[in-house]
mmCIF file of C-alpha atoms in Angstrom:
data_model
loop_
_atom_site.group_PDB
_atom_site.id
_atom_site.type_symbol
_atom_site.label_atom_id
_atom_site.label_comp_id
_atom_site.label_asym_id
_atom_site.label_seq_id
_atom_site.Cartn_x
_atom_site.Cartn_y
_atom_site.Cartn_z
ATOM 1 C CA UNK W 15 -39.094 3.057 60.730
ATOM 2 C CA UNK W 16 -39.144 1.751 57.252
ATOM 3 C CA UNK W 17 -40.248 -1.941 57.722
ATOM 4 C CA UNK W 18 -40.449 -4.323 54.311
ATOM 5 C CA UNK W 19 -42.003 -8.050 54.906
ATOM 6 C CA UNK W 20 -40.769 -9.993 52.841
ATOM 7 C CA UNK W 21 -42.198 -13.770 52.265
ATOM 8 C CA UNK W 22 -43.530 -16.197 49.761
ATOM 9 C CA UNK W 23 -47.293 -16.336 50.715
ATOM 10 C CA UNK W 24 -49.254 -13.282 52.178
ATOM 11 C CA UNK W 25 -53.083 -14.293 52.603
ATOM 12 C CA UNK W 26 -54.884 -11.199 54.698
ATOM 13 C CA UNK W 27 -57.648 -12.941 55.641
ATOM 14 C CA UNK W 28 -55.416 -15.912 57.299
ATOM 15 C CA UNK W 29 -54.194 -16.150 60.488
ATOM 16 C CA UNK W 30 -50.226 -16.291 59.768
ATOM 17 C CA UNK W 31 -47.454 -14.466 61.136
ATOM 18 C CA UNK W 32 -46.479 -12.446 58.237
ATOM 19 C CA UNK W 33 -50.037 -11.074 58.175
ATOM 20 C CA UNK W 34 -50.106 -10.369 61.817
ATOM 21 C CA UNK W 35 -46.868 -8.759 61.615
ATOM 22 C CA UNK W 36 -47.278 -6.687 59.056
ATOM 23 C CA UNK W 37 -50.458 -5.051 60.798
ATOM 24 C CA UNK W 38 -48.182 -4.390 64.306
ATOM 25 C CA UNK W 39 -45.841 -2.555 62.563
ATOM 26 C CA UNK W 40 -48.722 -0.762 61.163
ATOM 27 C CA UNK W 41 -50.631 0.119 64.067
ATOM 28 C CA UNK W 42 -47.142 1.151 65.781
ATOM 29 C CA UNK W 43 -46.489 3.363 63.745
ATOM 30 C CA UNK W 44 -44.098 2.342 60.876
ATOM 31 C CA UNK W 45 -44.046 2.656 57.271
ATOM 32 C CA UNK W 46 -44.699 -0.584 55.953
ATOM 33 C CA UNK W 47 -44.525 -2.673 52.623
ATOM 34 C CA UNK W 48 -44.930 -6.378 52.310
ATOM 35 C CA UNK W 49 -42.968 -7.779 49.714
ATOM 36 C CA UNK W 50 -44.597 -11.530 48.137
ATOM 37 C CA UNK W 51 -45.743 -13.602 45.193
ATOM 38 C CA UNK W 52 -48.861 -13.967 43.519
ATOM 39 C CA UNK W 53 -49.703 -17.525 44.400
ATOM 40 C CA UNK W 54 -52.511 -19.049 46.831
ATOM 41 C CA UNK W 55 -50.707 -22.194 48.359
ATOM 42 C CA UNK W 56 -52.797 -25.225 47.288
ATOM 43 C CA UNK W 57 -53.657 -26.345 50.787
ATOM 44 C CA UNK W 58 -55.882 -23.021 51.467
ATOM 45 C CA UNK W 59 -57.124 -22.294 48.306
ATOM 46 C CA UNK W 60 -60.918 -23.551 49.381
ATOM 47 C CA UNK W 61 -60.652 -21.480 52.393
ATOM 48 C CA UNK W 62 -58.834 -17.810 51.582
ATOM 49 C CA UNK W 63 -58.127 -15.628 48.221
ATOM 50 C CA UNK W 64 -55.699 -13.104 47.299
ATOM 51 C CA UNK W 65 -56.875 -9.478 48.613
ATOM 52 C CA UNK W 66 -55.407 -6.517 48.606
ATOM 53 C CA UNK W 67 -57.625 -4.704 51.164
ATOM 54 C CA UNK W 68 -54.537 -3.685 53.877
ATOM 55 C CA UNK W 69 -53.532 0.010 54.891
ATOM 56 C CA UNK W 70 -49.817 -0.973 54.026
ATOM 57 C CA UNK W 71 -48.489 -0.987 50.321
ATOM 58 C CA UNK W 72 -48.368 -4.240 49.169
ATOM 59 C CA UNK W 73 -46.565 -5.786 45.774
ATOM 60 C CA UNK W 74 -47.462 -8.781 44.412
ATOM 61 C CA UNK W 75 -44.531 -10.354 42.398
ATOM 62 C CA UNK W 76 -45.252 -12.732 39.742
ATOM 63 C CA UNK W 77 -44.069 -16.325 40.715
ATOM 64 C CA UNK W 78 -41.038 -17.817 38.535
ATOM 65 C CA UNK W 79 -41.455 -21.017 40.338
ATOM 66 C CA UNK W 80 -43.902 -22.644 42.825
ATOM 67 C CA UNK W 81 -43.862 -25.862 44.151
ATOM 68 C CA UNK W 82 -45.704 -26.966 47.407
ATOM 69 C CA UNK W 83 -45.235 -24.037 50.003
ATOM 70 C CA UNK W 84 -41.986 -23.868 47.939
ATOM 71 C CA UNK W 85 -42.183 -20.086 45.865
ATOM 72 C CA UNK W 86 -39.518 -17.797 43.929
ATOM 73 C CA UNK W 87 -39.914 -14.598 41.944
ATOM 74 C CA UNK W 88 -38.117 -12.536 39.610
ATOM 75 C CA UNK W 89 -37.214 -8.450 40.923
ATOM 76 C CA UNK W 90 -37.535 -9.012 44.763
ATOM 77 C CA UNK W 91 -33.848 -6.944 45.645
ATOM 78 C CA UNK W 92 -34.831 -4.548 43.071
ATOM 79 C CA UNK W 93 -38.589 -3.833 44.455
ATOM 80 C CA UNK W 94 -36.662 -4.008 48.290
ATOM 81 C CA UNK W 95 -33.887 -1.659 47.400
ATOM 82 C CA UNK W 96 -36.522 0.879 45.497
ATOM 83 C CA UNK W 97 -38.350 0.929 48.964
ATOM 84 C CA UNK W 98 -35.233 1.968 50.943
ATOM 85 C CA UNK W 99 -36.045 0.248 54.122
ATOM 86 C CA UNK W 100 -34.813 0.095 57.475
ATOM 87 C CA UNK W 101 -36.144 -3.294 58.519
ATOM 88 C CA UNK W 102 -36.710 -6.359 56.539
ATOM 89 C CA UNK W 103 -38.124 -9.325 57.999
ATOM 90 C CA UNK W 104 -38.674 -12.418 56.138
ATOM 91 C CA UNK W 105 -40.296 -15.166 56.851
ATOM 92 C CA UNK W 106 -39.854 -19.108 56.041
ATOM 93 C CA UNK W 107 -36.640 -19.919 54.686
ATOM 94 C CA UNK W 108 -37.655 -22.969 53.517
ATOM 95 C CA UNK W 109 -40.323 -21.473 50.843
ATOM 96 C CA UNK W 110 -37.182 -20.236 49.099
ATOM 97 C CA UNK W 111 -38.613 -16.586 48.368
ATOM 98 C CA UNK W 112 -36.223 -14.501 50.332
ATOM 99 C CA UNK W 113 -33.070 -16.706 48.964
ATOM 100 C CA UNK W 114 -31.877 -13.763 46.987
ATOM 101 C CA UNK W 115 -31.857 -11.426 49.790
ATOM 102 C CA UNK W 116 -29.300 -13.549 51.825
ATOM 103 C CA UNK W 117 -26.940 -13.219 48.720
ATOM 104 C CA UNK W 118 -26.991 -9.190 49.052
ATOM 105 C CA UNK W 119 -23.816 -7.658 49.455
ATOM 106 C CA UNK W 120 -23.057 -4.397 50.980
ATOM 107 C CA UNK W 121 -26.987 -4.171 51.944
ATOM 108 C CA UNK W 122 -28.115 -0.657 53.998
ATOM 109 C CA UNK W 123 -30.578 -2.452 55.850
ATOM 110 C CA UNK W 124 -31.223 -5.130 58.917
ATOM 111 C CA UNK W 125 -32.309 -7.959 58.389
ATOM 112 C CA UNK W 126 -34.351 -10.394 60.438
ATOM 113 C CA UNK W 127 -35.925 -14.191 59.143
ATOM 114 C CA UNK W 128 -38.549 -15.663 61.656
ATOM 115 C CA UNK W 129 -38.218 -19.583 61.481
ATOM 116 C CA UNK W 130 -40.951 -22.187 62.804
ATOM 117 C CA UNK W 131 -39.577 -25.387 61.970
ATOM 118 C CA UNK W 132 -40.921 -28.015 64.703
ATOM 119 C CA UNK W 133 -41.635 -31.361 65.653
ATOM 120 C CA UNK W 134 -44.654 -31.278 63.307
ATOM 121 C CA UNK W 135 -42.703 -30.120 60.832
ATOM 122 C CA UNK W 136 -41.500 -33.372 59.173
ATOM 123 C CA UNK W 137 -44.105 -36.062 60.207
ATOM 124 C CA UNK W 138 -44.791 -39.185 58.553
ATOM 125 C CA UNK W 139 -46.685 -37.149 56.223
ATOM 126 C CA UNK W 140 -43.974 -34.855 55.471
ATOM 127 C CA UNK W 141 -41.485 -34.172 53.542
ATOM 128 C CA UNK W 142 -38.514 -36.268 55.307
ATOM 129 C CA UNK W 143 -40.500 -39.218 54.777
ATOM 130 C CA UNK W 144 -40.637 -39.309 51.018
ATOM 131 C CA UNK W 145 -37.652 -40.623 48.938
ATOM 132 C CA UNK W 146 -37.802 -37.686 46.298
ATOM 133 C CA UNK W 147 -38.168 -35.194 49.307
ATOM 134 C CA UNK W 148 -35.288 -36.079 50.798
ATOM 135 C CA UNK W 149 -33.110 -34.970 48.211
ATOM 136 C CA UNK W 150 -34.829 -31.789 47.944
ATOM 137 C CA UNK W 151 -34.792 -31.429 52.085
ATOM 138 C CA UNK W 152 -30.920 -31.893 52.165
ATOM 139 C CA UNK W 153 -30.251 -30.014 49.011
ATOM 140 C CA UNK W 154 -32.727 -26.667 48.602
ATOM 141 C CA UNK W 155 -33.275 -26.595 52.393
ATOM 142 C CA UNK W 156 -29.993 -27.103 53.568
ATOM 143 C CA UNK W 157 -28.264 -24.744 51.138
ATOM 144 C CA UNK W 158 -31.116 -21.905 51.826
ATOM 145 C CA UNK W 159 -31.135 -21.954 55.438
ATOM 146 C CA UNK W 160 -27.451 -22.193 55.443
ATOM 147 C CA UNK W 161 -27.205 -18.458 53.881
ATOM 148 C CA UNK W 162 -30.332 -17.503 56.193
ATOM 149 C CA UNK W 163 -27.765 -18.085 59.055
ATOM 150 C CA UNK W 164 -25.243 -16.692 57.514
ATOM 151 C CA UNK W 165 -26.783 -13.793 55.668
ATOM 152 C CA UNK W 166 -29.341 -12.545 58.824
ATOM 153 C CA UNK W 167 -28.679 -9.849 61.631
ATOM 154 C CA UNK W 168 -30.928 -11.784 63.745
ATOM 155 C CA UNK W 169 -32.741 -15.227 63.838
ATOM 156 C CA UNK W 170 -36.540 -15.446 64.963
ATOM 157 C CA UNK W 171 -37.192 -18.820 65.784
ATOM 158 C CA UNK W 172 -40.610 -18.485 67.479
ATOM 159 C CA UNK W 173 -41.655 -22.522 68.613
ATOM 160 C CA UNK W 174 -38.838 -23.562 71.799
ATOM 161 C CA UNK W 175 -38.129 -26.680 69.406
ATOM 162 C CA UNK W 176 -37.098 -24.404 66.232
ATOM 163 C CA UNK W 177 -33.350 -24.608 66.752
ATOM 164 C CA UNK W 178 -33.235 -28.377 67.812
ATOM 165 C CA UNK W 179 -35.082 -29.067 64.610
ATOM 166 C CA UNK W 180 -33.053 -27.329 62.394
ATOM 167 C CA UNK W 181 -29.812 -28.778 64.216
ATOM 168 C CA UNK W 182 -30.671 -31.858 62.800
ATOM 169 C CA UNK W 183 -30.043 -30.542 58.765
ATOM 170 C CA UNK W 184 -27.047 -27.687 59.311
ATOM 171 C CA UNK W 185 -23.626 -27.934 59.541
ATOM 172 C CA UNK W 186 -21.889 -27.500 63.505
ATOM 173 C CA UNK W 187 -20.601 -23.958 62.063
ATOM 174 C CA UNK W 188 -24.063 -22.823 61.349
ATOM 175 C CA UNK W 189 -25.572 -24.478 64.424
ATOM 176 C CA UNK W 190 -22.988 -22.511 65.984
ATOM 177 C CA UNK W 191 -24.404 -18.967 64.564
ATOM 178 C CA UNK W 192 -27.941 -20.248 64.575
ATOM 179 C CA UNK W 193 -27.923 -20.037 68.469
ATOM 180 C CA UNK W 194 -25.865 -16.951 68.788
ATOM 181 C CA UNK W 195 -28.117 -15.182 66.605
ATOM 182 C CA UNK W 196 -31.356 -16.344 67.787
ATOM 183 C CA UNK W 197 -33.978 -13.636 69.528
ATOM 184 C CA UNK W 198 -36.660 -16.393 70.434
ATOM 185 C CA UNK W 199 -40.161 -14.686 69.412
ATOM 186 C CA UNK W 200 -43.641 -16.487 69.761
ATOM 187 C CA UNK W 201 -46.688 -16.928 67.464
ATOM 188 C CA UNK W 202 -49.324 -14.707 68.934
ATOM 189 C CA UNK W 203 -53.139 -12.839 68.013
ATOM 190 C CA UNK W 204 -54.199 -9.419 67.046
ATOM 191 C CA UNK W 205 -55.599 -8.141 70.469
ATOM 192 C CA UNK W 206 -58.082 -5.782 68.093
ATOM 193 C CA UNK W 207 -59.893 -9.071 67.024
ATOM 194 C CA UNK W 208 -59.675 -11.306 69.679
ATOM 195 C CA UNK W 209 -60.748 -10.388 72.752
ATOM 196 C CA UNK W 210 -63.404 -11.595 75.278
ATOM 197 C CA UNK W 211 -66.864 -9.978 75.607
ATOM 198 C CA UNK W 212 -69.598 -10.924 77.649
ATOM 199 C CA UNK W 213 -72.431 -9.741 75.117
ATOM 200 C CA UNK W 214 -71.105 -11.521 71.939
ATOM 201 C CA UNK W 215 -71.182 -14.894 74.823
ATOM 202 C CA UNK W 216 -75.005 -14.551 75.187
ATOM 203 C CA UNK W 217 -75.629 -13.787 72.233
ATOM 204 C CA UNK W 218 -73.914 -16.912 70.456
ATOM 205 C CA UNK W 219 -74.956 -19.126 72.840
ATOM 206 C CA UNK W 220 -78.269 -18.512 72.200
ATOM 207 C CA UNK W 221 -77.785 -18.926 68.326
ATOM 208 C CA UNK W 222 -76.569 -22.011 69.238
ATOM 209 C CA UNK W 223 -79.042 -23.523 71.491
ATOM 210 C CA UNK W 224 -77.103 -23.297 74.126
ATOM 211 C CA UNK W 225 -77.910 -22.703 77.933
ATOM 212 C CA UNK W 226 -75.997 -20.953 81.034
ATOM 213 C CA UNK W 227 -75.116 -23.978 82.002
ATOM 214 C CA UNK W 228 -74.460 -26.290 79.151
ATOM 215 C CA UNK W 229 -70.384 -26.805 78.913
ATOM 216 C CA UNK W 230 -69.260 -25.627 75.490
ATOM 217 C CA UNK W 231 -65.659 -27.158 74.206
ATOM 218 C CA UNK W 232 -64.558 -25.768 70.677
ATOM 219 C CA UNK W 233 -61.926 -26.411 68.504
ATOM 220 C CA UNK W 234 -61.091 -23.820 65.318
ATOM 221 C CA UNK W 235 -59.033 -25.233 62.708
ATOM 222 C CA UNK W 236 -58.603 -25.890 59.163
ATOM 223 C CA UNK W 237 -60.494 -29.540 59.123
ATOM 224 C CA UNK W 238 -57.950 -31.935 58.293
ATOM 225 C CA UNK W 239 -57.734 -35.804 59.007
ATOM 226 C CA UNK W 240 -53.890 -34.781 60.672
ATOM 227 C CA UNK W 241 -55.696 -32.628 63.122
ATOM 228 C CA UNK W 242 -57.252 -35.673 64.829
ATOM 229 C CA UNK W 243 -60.807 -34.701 65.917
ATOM 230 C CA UNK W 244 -62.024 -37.953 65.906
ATOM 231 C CA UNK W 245 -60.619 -38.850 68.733
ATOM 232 C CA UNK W 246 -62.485 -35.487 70.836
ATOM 233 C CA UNK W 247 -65.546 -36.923 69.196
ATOM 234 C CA UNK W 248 -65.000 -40.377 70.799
ATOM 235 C CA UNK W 249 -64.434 -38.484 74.545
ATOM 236 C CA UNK W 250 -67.649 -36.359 74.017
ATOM 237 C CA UNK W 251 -69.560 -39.154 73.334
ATOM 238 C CA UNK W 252 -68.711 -41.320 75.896
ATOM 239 C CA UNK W 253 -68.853 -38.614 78.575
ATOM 240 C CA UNK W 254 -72.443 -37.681 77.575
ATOM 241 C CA UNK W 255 -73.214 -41.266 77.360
ATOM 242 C CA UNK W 256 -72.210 -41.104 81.226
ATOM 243 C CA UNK W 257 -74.101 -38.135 81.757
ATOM 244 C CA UNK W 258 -71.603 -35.392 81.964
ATOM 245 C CA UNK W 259 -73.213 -33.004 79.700
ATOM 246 C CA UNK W 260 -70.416 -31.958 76.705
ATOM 247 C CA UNK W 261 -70.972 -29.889 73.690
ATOM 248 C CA UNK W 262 -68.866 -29.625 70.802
ATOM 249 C CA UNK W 263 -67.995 -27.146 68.262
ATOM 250 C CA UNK W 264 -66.017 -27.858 65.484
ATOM 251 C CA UNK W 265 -65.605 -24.634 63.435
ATOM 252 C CA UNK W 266 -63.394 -24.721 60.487
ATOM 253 C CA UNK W 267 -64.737 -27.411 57.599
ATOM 254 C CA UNK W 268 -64.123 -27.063 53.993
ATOM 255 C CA UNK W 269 -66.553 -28.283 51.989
ATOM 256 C CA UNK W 270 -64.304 -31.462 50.946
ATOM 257 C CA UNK W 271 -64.352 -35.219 51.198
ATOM 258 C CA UNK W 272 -62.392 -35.425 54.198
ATOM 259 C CA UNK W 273 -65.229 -32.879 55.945
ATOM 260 C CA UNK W 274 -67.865 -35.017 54.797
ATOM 261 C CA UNK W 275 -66.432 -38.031 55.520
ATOM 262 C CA UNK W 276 -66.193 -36.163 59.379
ATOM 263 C CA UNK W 277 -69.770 -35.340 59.542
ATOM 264 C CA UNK W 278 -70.780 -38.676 58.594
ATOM 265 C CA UNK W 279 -68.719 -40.181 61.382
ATOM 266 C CA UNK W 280 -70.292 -37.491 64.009
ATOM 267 C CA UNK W 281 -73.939 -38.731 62.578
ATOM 268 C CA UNK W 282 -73.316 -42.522 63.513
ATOM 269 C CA UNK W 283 -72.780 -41.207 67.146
ATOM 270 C CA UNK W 284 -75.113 -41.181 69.962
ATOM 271 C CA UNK W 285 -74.565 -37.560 70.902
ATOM 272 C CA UNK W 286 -74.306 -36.530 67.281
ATOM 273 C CA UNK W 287 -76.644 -33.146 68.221
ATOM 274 C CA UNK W 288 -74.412 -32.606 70.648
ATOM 275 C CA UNK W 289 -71.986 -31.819 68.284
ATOM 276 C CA UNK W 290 -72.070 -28.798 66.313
ATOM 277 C CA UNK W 291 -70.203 -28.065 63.032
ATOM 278 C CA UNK W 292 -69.319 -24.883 61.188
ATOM 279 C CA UNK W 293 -67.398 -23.985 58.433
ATOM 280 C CA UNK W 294 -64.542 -22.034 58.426
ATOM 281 C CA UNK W 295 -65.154 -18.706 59.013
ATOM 282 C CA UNK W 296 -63.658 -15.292 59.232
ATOM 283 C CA UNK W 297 -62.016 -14.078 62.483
ATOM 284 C CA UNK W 298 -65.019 -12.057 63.854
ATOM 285 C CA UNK W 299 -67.055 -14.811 63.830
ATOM 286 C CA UNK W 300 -64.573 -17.088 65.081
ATOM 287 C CA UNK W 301 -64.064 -14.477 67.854
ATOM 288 C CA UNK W 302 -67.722 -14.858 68.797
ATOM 289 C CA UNK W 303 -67.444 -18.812 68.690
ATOM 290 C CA UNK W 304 -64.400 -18.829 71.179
ATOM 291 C CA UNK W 305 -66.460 -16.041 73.069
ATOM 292 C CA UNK W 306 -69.437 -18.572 73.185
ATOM 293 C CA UNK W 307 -67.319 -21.619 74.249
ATOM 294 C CA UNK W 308 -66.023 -22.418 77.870
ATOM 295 C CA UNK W 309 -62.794 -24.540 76.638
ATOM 296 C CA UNK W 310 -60.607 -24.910 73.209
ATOM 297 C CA UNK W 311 -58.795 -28.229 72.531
ATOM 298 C CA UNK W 312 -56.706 -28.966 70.166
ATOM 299 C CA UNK W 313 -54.600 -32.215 69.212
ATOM 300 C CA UNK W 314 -51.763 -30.375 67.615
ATOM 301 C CA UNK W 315 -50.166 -27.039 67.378
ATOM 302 C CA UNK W 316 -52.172 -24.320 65.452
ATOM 303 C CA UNK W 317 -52.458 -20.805 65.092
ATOM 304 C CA UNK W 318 -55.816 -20.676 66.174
ATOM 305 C CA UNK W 319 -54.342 -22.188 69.772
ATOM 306 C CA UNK W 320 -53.326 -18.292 70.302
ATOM 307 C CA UNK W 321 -56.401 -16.661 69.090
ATOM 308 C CA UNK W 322 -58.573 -18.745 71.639
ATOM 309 C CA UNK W 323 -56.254 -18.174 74.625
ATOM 310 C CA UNK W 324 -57.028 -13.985 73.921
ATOM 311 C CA UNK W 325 -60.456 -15.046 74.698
ATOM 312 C CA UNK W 326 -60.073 -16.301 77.603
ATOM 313 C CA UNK W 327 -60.573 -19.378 76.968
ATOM 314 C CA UNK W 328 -59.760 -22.638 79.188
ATOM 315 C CA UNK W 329 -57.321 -24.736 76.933
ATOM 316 C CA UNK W 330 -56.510 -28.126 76.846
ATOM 317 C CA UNK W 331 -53.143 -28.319 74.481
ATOM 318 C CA UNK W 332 -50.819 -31.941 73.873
ATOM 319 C CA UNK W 333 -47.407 -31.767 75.732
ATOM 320 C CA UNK W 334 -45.521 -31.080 73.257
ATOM 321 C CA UNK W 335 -42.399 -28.808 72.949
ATOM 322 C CA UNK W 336 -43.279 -26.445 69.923
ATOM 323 C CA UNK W 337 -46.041 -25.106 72.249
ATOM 324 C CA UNK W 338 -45.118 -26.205 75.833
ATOM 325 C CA UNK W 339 -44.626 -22.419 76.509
ATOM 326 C CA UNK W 340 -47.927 -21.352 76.195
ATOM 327 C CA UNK W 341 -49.259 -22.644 79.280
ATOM 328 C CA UNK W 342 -49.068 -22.575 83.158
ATOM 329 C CA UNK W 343 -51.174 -23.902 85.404
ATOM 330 C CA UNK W 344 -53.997 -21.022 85.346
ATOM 331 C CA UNK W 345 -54.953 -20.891 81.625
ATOM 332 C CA UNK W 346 -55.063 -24.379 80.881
ATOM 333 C CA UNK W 347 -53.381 -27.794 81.179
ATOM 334 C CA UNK W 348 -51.346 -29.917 78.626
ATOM 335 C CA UNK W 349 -52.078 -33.729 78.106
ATOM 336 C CA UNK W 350 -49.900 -36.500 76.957
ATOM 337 C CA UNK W 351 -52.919 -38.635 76.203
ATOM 338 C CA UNK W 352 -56.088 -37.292 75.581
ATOM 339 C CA UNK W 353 -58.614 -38.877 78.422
ATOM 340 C CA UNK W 354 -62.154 -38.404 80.102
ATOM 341 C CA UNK W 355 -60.397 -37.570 82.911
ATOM 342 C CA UNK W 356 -58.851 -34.244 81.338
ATOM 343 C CA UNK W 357 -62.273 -33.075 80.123
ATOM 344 C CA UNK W 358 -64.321 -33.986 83.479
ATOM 345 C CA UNK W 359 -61.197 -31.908 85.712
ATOM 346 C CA UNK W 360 -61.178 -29.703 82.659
ATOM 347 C CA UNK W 361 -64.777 -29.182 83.676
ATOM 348 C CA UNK W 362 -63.858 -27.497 87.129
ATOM 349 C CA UNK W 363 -61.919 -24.490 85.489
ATOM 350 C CA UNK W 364 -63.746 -23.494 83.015
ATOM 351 C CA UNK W 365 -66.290 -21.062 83.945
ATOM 352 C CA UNK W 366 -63.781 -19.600 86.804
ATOM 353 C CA UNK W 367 -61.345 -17.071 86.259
ATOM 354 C CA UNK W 368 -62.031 -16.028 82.575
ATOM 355 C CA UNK W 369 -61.157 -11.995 83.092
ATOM 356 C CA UNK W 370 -57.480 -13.028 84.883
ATOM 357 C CA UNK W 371 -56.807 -15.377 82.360
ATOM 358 C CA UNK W 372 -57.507 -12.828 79.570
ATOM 359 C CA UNK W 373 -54.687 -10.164 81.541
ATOM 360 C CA UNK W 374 -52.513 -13.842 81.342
ATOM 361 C CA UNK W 375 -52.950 -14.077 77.195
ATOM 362 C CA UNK W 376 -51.959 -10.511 76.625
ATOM 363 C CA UNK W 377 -47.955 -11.346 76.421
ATOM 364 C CA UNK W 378 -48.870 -12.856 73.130
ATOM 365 C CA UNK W 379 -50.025 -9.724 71.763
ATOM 366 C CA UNK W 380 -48.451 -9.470 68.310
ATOM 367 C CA UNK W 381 -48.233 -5.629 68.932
ATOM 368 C CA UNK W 382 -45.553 -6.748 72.148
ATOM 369 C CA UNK W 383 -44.038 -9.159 69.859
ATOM 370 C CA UNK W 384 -43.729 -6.665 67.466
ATOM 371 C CA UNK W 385 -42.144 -3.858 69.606
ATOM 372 C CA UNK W 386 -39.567 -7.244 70.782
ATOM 373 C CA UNK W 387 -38.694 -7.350 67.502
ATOM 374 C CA UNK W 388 -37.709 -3.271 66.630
ATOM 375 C CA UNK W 389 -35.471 -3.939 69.818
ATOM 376 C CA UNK W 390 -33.518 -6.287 68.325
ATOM 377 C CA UNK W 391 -32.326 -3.585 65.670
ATOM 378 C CA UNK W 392 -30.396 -2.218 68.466
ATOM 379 C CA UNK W 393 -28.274 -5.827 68.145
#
């Protein structure tokens, strides 16, 4: 098949779905051409660049407008139409960029939009929360996800709370469509990159100081005071102050205030050497840091909650419903309050059972997701 992406931001050496996607449809076969903008979003700009190092063609559009995550350019139907495709997927409504694709008439092609609105989504930090954003949430938002419905052969809502979420902004005629359009998809990882091996363990152990039987919890994520690491630093403490012996791995700093501000909070505590901090790092090193560790925990949903479980990795995850699908009771356990509790029972599991839990992670394959996704054509 001819497969375009289509979507506002494309980063290559990120960890989002458009990236991942784009490579499955690679490695499967397909002709592929991802369709974007020239723009960095400012929240990533310490941590990626714009490269053009794939084995897919790849046009950069210049950006007529860019606001937040929010991103439109000039000649997108023209460059889709020149490429003739048989697939297009977009991806986020929201950042406006495929708008003008969901007013094509008389279009040759399917087309597919994967949404991930969630419970995160619109926090207290978001956009729902501020006057001036509200307007622009029930105006821009509304209107573009009402042609998304409208406009798309199939809906790829890929957290279990997408469609709830985005009942609460669309009319009952679009909720209606929403639903009977939806193919639920999941985030996922590149099984190429992330995968468990027993050499790369040793090895970055012992770069890290670490003995056989020293526990190892890690958590890989863009360092960011919403991510709420403190409070993992509190439980590590205290357990170590109790003699349960914790190590911690924070991989994923910036070189910012915030990050400072971090480190200096780590230094005032009594394990502080227990705790071990990185910056953020490309995904074969990150590979070798989940490959080193014995569990990932994270406070909140993130990308990186996908590439750990490839690895094999123990997880402890919050109970929430944007990832509450991830788990069962083999590869990890969800919390509704982080405790010392969790992390001493966490304790029992994590050494056992790596190999089985490995076979468990390989549904989220983005090559499976992928081939999910060329089914739905069929629709």
């Amino acid at each position: 098949m001819k497969i375009a992406i289509v979507c506002g931001h494309f980063l290559p050496t990120m960890g989002y779905i458009e990236v991942h996607l784009a490579n499955a449809f690679h490695k499967l076969g397909n002709e592929v051409k991802v369709i974007t903008s020239d723009v960095v979003p400012s929240y990533v700009k310490k941590i990626s660049e714009l490269s053009e190092n794939t084995p897919y063609e790849m046009v950069r559009l210049k950006a007529s407008f860019s606001m937040g995550q929010m991103v439109k350019s000039n000649g997108l139907v023209a460059e889709v139409e020149k490429f003739n495709p048989d697939l297009v997927v977009c991806t986020g409504p929201s950042k406006l960029f495929p708008e003008p694709l969901y007013r094509l008439k008389n279009r040759k092609f399917k087309l597919m939009t994967t949404m991930g609105d969630n419970e995160e989504t619109y926090t207290s930090k978001g956009l729902a929360k501020k006057v001036k954003d509200v307007i622009l949430l029930h105006t821009l938002k509304k209107q573009v996800y009402h042609k998304a419905i409208q406009a798309n052969d199939v809906l790829l809502p890929y957290t279990p709370s997408t469609v709830e979420v985005i009942a609460q902004f669309v009319n009952n005629k679009d909720l209606a469509v929403l639903k009977a359009k939806s193919r639920e998809i999941t985030l996922g990882f590149d099984e190429s990159v992330f995968y468990y091996d027993e050499q790369e363990r040793n090895q970055q152990r012992e770069e890290l100081g670490l003995s056989d039987n020293d526990n190892l919890l890690i958590t890989a994520t863009r360092v960011a005071p919403e991510k709420g690491l403190e409070k993992v630093i509190d439980l590590v403490d205290e357990l170590n102050k109790k003699g349960a012996q914790f190590h911690y791995l924070i991989v994923g700093f910036q070189n910012d205030a915030y990050g400072d501000s971090l480190k200096a909070y780590i230094a005032q505590k009594e394990c502080k050497n227990n705790i071990i901090c990185k910056p953020f790092s490309a995904s074969a090193q990150t590979r070798k840091y989940y490959n080193a560790a014995d569990a990932a925990i994270f406070n909140r949903a993130a990308i990186s909650i996908f590439e750990a479980l490839a690895t094999g990795l123990f997880l402890l995850l919050p109970e929430q419903q944007n990832i509450i699908h991830i788990l069962n009771n083999e590869n990890g356990s969800y919390f509704k309050h982080l405790s010392e509790n969790i992390l001493l029972e966490s304790m029992q599991k994590m050494k056992n059972d790596r190999l089985k839990r490995v076979e468990l992670a390989k549904t989220f394959s983005y090559n499976k997701i992928a081939e999910q996704i060329i089914s739905f054509c069929e629709i």
